[in-house]
GROMACS .gro file of C-alpha atoms in nm:
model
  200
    1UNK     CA    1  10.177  -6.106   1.412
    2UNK     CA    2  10.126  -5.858   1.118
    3UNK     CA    3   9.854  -5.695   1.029
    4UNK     CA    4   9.716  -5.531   0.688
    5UNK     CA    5   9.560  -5.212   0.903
    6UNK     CA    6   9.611  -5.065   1.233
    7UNK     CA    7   9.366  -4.858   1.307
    8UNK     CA    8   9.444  -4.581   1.621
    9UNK     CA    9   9.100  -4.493   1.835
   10UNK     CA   10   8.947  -4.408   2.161
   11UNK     CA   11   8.782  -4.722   2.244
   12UNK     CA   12   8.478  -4.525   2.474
   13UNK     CA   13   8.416  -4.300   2.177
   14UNK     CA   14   8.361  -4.534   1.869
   15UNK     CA   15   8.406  -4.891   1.978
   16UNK     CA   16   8.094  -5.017   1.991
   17UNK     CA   17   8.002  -4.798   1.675
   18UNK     CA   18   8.187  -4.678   1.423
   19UNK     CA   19   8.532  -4.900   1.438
   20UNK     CA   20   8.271  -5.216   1.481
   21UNK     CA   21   8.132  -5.157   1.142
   22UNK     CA   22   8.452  -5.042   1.009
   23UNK     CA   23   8.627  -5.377   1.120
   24UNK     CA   24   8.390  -5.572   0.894
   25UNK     CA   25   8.368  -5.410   0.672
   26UNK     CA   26   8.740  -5.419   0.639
   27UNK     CA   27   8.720  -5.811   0.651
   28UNK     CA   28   8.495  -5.807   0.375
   29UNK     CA   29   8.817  -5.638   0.178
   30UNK     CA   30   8.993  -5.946   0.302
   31UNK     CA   31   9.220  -5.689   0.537
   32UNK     CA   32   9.350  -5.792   0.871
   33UNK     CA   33   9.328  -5.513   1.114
   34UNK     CA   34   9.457  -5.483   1.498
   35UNK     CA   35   9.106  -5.307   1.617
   36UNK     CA   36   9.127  -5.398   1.985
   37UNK     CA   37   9.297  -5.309   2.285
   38UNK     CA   38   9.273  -5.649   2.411
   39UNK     CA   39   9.511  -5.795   2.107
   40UNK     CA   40   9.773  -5.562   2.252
   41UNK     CA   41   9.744  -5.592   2.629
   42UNK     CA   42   9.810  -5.227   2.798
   43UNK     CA   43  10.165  -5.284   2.978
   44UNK     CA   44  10.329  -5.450   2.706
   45UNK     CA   45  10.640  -5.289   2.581
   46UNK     CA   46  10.574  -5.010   2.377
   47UNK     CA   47  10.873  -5.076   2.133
   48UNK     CA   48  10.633  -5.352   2.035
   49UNK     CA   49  10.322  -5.181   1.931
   50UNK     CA   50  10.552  -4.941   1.736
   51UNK     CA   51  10.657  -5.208   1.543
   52UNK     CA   52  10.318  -5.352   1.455
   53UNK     CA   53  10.263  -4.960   1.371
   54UNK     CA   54  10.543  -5.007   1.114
   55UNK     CA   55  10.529  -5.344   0.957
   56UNK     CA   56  10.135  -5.250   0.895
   57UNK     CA   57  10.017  -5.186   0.570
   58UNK     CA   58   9.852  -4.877   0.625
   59UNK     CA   59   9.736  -4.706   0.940
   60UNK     CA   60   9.354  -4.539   0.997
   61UNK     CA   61   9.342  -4.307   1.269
   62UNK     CA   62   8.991  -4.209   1.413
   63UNK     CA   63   9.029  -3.901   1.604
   64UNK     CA   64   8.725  -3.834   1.816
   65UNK     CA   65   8.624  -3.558   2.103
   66UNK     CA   66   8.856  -3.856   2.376
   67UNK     CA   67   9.129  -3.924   2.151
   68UNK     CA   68   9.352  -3.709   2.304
   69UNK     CA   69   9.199  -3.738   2.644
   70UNK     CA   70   9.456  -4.080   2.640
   71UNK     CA   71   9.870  -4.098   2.648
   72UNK     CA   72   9.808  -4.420   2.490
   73UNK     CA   73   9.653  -4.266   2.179
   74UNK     CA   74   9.846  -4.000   2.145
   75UNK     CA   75  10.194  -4.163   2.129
   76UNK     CA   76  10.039  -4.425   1.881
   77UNK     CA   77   9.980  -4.083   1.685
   78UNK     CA   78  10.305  -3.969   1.726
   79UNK     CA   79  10.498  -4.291   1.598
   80UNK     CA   80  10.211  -4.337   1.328
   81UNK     CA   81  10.335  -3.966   1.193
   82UNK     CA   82  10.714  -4.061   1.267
   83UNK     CA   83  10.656  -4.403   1.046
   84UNK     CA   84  10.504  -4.150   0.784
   85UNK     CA   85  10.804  -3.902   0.724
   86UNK     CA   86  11.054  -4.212   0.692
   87UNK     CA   87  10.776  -4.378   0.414
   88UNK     CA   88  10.707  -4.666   0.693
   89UNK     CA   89  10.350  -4.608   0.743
   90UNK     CA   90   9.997  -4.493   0.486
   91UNK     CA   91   9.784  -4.275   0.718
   92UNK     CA   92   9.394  -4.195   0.687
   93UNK     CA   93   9.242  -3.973   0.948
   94UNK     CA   94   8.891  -4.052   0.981
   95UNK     CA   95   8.792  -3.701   1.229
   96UNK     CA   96   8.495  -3.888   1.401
   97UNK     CA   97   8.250  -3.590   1.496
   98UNK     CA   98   8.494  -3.332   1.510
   99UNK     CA   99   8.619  -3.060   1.319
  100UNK     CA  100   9.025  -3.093   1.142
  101UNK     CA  101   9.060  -2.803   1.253
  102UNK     CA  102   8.964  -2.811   1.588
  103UNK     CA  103   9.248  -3.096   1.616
  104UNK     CA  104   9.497  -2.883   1.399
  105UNK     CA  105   9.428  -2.590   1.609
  106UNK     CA  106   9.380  -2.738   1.972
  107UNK     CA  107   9.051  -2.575   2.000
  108UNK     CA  108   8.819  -2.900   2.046
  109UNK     CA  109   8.737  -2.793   2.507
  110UNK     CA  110   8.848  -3.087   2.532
  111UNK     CA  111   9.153  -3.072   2.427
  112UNK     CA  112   9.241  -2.758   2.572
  113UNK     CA  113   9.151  -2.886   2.902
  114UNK     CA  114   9.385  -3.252   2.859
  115UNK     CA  115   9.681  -3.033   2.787
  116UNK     CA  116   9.604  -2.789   3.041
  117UNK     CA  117   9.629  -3.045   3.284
  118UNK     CA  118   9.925  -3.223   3.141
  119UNK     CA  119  10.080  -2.879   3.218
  120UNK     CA  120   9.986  -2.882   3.548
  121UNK     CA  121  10.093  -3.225   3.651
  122UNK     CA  122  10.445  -3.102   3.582
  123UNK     CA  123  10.460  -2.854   3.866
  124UNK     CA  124  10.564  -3.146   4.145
  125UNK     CA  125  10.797  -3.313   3.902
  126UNK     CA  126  11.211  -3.258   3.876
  127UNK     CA  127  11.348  -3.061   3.633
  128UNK     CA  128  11.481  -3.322   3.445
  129UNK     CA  129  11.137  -3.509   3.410
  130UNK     CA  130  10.947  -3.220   3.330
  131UNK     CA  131  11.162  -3.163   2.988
  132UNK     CA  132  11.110  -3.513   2.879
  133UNK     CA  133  10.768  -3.454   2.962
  134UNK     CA  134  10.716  -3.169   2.772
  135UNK     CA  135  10.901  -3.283   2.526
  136UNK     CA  136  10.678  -3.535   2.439
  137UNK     CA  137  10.336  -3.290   2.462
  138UNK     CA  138  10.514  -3.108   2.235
  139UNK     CA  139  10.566  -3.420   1.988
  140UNK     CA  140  10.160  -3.494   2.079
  141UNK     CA  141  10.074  -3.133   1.938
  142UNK     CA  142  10.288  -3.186   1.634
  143UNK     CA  143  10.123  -3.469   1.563
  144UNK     CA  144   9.795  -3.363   1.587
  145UNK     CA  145   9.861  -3.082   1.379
  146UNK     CA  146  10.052  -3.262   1.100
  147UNK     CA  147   9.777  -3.494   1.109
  148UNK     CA  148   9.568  -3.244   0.993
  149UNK     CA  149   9.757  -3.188   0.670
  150UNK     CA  150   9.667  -3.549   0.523
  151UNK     CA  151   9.364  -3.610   0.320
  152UNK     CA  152   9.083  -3.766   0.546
  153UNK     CA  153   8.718  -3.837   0.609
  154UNK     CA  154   8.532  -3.597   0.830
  155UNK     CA  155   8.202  -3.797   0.927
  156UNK     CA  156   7.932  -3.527   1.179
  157UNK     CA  157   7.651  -3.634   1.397
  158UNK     CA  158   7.454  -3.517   1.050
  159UNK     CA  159   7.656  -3.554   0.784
  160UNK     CA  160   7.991  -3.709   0.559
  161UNK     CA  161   8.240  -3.478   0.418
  162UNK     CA  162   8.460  -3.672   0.148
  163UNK     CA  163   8.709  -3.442  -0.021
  164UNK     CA  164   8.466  -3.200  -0.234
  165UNK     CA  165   8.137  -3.410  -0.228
  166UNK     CA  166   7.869  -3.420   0.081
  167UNK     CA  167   7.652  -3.711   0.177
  168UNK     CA  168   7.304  -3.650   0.373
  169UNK     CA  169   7.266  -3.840   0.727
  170UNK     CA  170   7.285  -4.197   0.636
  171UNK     CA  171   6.940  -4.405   0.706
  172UNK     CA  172   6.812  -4.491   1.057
  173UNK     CA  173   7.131  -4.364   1.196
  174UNK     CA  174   7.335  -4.629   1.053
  175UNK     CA  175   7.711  -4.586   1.011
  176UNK     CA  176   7.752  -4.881   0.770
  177UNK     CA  177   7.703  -4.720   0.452
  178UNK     CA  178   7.948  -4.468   0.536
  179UNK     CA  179   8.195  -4.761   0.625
  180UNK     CA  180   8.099  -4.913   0.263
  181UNK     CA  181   8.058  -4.624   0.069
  182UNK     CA  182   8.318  -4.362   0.153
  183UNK     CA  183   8.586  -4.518   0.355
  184UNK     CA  184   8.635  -4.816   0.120
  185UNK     CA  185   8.636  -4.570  -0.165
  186UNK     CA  186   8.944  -4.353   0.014
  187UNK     CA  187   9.123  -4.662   0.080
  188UNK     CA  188   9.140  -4.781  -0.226
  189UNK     CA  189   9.226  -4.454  -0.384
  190UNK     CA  190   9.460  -4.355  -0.125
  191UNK     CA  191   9.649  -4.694  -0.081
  192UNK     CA  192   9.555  -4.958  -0.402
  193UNK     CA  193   9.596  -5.256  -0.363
  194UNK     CA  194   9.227  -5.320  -0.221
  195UNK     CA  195   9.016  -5.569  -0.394
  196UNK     CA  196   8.761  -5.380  -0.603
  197UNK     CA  197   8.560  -5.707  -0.648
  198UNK     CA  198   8.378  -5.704  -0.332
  199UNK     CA  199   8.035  -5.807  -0.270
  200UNK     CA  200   7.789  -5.566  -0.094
   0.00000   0.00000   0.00000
């Protein structure tokens, strides 16, 4: 099955929030988007996913303080950058109460700590397995970094940063204006081919 959007997120971190409201309002643009784990069941070849990653329209990746606390997300990421430099794949990063360049940088705790203990995993591992290992972290830190480097959305527990403008806290703690507002208005300008004529 194809899909207009696939969007790359930790599900504990913006699930039940952000990628909720995002998902209709992306249905309200008349946009099919692979939102949930459960339409891709975990064990399934990966060669697979990667190819829903390519024949996708355009991907949105919500990085958030657990992204990169899963192997899942993380080669999604890496293949979503790979489909990039060959023109395969339209990236937005949505960075989901953290900083670019916290991701860019590796200096989100959290991260620190998930690669720290990648690193440390390797010590009982063969020689061979630990280079394909670390191999791939180092793909995972290129492609957070590179990530980075696109123009995004940065949305903070108090406000929206969208290119050079800034929006206050949106009402009653509601994300859905955001979804309407700003991340319909960087999809369209960043991929066309949106219907404009949307009611709201």
């Amino acid at each position: 099955m194809k899909y207009d959007v696939f969007i790359s997120f930790r599900g504990k971190d913006v699930r039940k929030n952000f990628v909720g409201f995002l998902h209709q309002e992306l249905e309200r643009l008349g946009l099919k988007a692979l939102v949930d784990e459960k339409e891709f069941k975990i064990g399934e070849d990966l060669f697979d996913l990667f190819k829903i990653i390519e024949e996708s329209k355009f991907v949105i990746v919500i990085l958030s303080n657990n992204y990169a606390s899963s192997k899942w997300c993380l080669r999604e990421l890496t293949k979503i950058m790979e489909s990039m430099e060959m023109a395969q794949a339209r990236a937005l990063p949505v960075f989901y109460q953290v900083q670019p360049s916290e991701i860019r940088n590796l200096s989100n705790p959290f991260l620190k700590k998930k690669f720290v203990k990648f690193k440390s995993f390797m010590k009982g591992v063969d020689d061979q397995k630990m280079r394909r290992k670390l191999e791939e972290i180092k793909r995972w830190k290129k492609a957070m970094k590179k990530i980075t480097t696109r123009t995004g959305v940065v949305i903070t527990k108090s406000r929206c940063d969208h290119g050079w403008y800034l929006f206050e806290k949106w009402a009653f703690g509601s994300e859905l204006p955001i979804i309407r507002d700003v991340i319909r208005e960087e999809l369209v300008k960043k991929f066309g081919g949106i219907p404009l004529a949307v009611k709201v």
